[in-house]
Coordinates of N, CA, C and O in Angstrom, one line a residue:
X1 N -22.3 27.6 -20.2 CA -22.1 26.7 -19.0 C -21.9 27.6 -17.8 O -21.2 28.6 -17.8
X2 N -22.5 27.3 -16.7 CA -22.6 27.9 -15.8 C -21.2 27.7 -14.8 O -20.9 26.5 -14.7
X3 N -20.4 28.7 -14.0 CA -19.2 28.7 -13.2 C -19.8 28.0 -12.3 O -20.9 28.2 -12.0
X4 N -18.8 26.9 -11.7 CA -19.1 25.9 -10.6 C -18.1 25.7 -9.7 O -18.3 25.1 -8.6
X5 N -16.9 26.3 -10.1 CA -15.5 26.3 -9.3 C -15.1 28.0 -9.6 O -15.5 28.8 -10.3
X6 N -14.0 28.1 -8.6 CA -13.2 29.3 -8.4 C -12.5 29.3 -9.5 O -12.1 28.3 -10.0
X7 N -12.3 30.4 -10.1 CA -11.5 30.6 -11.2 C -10.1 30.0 -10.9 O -10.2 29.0 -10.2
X8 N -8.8 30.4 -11.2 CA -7.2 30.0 -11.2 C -7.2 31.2 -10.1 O -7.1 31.2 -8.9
X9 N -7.4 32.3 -10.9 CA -6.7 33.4 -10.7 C -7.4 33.9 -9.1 O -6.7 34.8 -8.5
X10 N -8.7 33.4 -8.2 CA -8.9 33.4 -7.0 C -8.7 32.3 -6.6 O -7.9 32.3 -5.6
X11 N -9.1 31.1 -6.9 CA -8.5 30.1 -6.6 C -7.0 30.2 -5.7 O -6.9 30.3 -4.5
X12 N -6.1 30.1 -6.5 CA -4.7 30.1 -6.2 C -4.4 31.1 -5.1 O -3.9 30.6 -4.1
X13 N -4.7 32.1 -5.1 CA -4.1 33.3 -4.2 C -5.1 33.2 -2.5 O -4.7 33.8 -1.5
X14 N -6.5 32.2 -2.4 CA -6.7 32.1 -1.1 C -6.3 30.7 -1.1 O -6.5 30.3 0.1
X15 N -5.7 29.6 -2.0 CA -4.8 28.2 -1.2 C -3.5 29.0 -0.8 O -2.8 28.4 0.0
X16 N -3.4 29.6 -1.0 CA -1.5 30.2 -0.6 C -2.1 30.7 0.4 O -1.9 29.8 1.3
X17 N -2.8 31.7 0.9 CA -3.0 32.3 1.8 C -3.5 31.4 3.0 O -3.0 31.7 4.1
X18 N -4.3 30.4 2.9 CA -4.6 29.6 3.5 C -3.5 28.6 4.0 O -3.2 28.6 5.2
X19 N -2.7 27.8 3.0 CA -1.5 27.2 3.7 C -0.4 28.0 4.7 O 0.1 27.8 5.8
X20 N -0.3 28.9 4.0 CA 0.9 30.1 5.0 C 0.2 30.3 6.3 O 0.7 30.5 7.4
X21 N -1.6 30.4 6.0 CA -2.0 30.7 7.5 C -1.6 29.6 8.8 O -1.2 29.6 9.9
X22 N -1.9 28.6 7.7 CA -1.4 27.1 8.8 C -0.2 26.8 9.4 O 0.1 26.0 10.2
X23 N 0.6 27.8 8.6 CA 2.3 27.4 9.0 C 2.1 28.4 9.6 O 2.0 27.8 10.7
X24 N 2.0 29.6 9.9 CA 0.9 30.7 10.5 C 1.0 30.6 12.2 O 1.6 31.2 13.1
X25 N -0.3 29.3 12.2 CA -0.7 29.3 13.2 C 0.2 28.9 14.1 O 0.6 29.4 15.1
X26 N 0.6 27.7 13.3 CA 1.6 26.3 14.4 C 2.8 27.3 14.8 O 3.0 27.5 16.0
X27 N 3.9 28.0 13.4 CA 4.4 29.2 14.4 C 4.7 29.6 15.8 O 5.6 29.4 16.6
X28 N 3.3 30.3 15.7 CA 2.7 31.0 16.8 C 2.4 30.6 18.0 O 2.6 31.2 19.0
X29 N 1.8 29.0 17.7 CA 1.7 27.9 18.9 C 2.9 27.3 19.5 O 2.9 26.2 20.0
X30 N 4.3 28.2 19.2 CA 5.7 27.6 19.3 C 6.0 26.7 18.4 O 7.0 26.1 18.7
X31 N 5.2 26.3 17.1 CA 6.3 25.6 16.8 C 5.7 24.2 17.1 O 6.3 23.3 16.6
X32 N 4.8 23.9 17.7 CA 4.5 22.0 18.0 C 3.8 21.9 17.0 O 2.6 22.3 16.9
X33 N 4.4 21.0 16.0 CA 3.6 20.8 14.9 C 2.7 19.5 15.3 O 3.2 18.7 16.2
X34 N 1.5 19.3 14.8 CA 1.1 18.1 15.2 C 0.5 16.9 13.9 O -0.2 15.9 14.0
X35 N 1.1 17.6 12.9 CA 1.0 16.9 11.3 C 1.9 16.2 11.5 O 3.1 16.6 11.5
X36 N 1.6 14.3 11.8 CA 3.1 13.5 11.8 C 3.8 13.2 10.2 O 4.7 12.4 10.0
X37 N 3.6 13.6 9.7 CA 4.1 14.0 8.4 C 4.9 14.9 8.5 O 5.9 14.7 7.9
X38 N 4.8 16.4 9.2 CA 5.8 17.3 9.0 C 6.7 17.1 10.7 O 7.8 17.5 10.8
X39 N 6.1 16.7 11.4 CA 6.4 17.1 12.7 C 8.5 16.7 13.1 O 9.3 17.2 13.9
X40 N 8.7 15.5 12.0 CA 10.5 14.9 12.5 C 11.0 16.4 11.5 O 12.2 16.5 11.7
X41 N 10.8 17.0 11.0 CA 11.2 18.1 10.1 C 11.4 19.0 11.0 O 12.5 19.4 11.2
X42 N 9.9 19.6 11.9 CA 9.9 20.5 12.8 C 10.8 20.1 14.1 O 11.1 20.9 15.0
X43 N 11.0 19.3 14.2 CA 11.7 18.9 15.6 C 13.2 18.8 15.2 O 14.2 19.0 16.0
X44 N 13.3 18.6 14.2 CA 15.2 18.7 13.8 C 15.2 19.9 13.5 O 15.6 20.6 14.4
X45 N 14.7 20.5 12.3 CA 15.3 21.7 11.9 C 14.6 23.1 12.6 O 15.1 24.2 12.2
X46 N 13.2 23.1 13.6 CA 12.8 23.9 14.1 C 11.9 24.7 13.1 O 12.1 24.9 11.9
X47 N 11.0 25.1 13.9 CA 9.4 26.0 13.5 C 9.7 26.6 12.2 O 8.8 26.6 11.4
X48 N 11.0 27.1 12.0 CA 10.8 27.7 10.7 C 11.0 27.2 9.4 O 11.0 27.9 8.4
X49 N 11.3 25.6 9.7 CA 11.0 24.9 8.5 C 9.8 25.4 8.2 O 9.9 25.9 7.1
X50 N 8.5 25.5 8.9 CA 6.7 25.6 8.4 C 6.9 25.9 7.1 O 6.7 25.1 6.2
X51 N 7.5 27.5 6.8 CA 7.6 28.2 6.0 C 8.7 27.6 4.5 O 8.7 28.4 3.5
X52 N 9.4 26.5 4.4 CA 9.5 26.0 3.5 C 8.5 24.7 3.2 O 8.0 24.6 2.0
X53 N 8.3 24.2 3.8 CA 7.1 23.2 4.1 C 6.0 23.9 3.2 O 5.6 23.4 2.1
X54 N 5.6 24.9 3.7 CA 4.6 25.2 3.2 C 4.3 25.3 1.6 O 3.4 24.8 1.0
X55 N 5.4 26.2 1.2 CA 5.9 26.0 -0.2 C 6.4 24.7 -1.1 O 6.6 24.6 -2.4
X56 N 6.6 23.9 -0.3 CA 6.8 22.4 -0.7 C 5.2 22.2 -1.1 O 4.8 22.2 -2.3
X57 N 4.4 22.0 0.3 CA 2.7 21.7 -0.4 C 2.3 22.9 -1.3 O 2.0 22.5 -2.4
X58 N 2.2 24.0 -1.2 CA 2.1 24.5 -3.2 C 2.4 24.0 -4.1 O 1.7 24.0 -5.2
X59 N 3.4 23.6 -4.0 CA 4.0 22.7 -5.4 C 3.5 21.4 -5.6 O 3.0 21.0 -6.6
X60 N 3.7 20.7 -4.5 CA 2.7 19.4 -4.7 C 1.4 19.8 -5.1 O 1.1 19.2 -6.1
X61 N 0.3 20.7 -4.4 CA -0.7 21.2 -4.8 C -1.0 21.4 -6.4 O -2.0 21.1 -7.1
X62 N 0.2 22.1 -6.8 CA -0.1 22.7 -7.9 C 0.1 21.5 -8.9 O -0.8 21.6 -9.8
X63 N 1.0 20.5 -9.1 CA 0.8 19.2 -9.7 C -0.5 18.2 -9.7 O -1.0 17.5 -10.6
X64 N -0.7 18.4 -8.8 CA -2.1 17.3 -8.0 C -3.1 18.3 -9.0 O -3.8 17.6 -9.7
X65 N -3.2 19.2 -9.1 CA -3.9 20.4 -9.7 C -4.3 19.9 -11.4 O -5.3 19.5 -11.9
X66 N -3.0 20.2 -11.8 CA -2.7 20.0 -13.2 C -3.0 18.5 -13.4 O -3.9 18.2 -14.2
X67 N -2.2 17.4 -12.8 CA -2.6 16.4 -13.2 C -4.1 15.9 -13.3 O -4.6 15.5 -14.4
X68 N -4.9 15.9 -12.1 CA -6.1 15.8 -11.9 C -7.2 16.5 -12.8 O -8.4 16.2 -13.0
X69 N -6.5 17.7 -13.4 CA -7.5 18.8 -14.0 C -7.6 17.7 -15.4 O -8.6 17.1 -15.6
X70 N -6.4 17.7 -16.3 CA -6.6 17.0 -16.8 C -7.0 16.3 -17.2 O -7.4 16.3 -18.4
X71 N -7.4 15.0 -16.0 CA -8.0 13.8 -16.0 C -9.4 13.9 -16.1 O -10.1 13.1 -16.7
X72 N -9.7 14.8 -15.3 CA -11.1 15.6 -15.2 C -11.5 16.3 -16.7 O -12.7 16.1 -17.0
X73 N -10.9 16.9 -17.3 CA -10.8 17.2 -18.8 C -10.9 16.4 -19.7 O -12.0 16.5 -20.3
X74 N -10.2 15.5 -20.2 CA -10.2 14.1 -20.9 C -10.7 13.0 -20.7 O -10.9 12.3 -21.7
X75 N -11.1 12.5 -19.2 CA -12.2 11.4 -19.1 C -13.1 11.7 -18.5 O -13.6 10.7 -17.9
X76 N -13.4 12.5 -18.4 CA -15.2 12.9 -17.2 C -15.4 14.0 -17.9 O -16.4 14.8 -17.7
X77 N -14.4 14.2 -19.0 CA -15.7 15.7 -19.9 C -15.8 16.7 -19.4 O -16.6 17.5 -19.8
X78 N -14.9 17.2 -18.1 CA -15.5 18.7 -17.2 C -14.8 19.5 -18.4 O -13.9 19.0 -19.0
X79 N -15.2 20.8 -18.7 CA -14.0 21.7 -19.1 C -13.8 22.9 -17.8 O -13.3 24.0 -18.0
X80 N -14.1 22.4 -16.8 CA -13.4 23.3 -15.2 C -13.0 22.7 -14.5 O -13.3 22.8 -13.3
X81 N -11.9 21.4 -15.2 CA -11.3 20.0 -14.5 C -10.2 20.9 -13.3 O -10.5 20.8 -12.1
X82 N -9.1 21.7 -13.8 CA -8.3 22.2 -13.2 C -9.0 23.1 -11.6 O -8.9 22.7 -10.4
X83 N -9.9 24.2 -12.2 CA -11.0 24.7 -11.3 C -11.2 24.0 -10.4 O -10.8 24.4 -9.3
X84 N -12.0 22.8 -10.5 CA -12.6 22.0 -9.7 C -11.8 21.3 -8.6 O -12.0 20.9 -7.4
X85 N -10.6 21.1 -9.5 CA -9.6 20.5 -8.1 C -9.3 21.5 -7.4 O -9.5 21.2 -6.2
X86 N -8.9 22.6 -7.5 CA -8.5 24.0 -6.6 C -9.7 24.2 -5.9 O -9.6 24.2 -4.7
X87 N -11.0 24.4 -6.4 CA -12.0 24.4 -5.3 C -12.0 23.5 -4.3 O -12.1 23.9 -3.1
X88 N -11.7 22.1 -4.7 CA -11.8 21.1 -3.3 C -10.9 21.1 -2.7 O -11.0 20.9 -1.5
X89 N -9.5 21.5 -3.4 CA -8.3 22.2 -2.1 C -8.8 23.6 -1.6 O -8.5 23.5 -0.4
X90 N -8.9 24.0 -1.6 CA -9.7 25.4 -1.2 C -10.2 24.8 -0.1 O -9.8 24.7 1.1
X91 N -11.0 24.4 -0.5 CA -12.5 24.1 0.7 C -12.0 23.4 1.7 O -12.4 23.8 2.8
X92 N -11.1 22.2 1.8 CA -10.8 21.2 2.2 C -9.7 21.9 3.4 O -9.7 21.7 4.6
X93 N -8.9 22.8 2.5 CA -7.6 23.6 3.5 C -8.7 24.7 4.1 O -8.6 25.1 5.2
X94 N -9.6 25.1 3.4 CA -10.1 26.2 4.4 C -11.0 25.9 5.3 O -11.5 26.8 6.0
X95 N -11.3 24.4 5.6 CA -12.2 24.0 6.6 C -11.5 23.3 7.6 O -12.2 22.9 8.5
X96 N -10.1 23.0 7.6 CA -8.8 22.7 8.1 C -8.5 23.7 9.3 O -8.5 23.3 10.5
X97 N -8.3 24.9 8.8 CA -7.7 26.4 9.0 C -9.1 26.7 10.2 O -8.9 27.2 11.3
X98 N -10.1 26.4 9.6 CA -11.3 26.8 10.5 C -11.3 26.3 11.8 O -11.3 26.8 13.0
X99 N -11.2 25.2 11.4 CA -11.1 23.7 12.9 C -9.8 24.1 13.7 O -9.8 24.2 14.9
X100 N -8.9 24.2 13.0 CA -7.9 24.3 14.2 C -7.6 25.5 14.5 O -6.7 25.6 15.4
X101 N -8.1 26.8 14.0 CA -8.5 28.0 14.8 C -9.1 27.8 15.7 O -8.6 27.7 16.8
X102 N -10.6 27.5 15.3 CA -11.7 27.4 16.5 C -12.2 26.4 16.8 O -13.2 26.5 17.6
X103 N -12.0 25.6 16.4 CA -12.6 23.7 17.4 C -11.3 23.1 17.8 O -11.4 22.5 18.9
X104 N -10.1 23.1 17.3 CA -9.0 22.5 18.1 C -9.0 22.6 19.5 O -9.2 21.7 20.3
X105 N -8.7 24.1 19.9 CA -8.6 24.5 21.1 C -9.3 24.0 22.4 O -8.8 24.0 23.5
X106 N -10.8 23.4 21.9 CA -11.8 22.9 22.5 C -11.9 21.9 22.9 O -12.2 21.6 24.0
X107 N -11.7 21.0 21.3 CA -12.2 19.7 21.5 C -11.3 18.6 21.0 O -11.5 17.4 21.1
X108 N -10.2 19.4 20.6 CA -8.6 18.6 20.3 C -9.1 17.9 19.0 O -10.0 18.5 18.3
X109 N -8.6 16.5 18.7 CA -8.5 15.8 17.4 C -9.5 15.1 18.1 O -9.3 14.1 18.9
X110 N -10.8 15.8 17.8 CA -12.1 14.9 18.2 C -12.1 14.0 19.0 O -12.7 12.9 18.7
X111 N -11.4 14.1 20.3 CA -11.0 13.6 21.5 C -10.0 12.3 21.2 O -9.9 11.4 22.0
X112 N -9.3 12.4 20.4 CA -8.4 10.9 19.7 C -6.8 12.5 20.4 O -6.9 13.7 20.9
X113 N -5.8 11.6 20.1 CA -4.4 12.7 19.6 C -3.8 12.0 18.5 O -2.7 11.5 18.7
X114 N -4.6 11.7 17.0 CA -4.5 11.3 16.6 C -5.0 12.7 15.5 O -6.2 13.0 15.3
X115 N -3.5 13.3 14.5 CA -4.1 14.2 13.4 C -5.2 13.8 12.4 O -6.1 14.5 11.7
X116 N -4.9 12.6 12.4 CA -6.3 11.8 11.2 C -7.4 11.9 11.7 O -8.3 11.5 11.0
X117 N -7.6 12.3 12.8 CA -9.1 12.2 13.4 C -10.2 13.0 12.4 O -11.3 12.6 12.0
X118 N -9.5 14.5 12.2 CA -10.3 15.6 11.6 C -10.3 15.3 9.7 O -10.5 16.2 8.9
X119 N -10.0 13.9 9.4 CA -10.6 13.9 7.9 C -11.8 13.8 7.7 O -12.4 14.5 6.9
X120 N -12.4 12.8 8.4 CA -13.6 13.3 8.3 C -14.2 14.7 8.2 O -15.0 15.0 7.3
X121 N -14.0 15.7 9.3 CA -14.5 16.7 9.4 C -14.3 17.5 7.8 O -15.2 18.2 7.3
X122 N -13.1 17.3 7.3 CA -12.2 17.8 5.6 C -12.8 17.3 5.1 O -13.0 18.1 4.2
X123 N -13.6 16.3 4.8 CA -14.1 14.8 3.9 C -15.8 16.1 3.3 O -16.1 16.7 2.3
X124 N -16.3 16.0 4.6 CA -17.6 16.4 4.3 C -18.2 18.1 3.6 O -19.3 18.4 3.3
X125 N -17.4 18.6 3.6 CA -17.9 20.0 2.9 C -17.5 19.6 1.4 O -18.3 19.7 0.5
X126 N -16.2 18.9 1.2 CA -16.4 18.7 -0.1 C -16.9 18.0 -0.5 O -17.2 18.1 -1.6
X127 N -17.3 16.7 0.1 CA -18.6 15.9 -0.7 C -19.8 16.7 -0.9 O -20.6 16.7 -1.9
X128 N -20.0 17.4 0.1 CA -21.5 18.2 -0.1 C -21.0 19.4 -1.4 O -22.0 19.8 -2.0
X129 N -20.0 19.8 -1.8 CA -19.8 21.0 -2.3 C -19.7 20.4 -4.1 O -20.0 21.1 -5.1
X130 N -19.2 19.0 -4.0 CA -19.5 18.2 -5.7 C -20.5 17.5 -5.6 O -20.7 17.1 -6.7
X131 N -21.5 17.0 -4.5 CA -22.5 16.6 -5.0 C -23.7 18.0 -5.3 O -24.8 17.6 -5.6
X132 N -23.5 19.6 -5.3 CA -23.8 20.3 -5.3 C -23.6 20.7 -6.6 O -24.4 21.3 -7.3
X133 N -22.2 20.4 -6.9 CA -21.8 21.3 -8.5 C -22.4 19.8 -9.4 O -22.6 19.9 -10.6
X134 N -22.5 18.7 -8.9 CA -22.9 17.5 -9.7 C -24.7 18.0 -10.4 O -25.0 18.3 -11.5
X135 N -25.5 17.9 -8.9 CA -26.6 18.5 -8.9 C -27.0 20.0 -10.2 O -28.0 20.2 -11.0
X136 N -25.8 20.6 -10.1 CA -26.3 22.0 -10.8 C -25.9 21.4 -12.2 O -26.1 22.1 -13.3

């Protein structure tokens, strides 16, 4: 059977690298988080919550991971159930990380100031990237 997903062992080590980049960034930007999910966190306990935050979503990650792999394992037959979910977090945080490097600055939350604006923009590499591992 041909590899269709990131192994565990690259997998895991660029989602960490990737989340810490994002707590990374905001940091760096002072501190204005603009995830209303984390933002009453950052505004009471200050910027350096990011860095426990961040390790909070690892661990959720890593459940979402396991659980889904699973599921993916026992009713849809993949045997790279686990893989496959780390690829679409991969992809998903790494096209995240991309946009608000270098499109945020520009063009903000797709002219909304609303953080949900850019799911879509998240949505589309991984639909293209499993209708791709579907295809192969």
């Amino acid at each position: 059977m041909k590899k269709l997903a990131l192994s565990k062992k690259v997998g895991w080590p660029i989602l960490i690298f990737l989340v810490f980049l994002d707590a990374f960034i905001t940091f760096m930007r002072g501190g204005k988080e603009g995830n209303p999910l984390w933002k009453p966190s950052v505004e009471q306990f200050g910027p350096n919550t990011l860095w426990f935050l961040a390790v909070l979503v690892l661990v959720l990650f890593y459940f979402v991971v396991k659980y889904l792999g699973i599921y993916l394992n026992k009713y849809e037959k993949y045997s790279q159930g686990e893989e496959i979910i780390l690829t679409n977090f991969v992809i998903a945080f790494a096209t995240y990380d991309l946009y608000i490097l270098f499109a945020l600055p520009y063009i903000g939350f797709l002219g909304t100031r609303s953080h949900y604006a850019i799911i879509p923009v998240l949505i589309v590499p991984v639909l293209i990237y499993n209708i791709w591992r579907e295809y192969r």
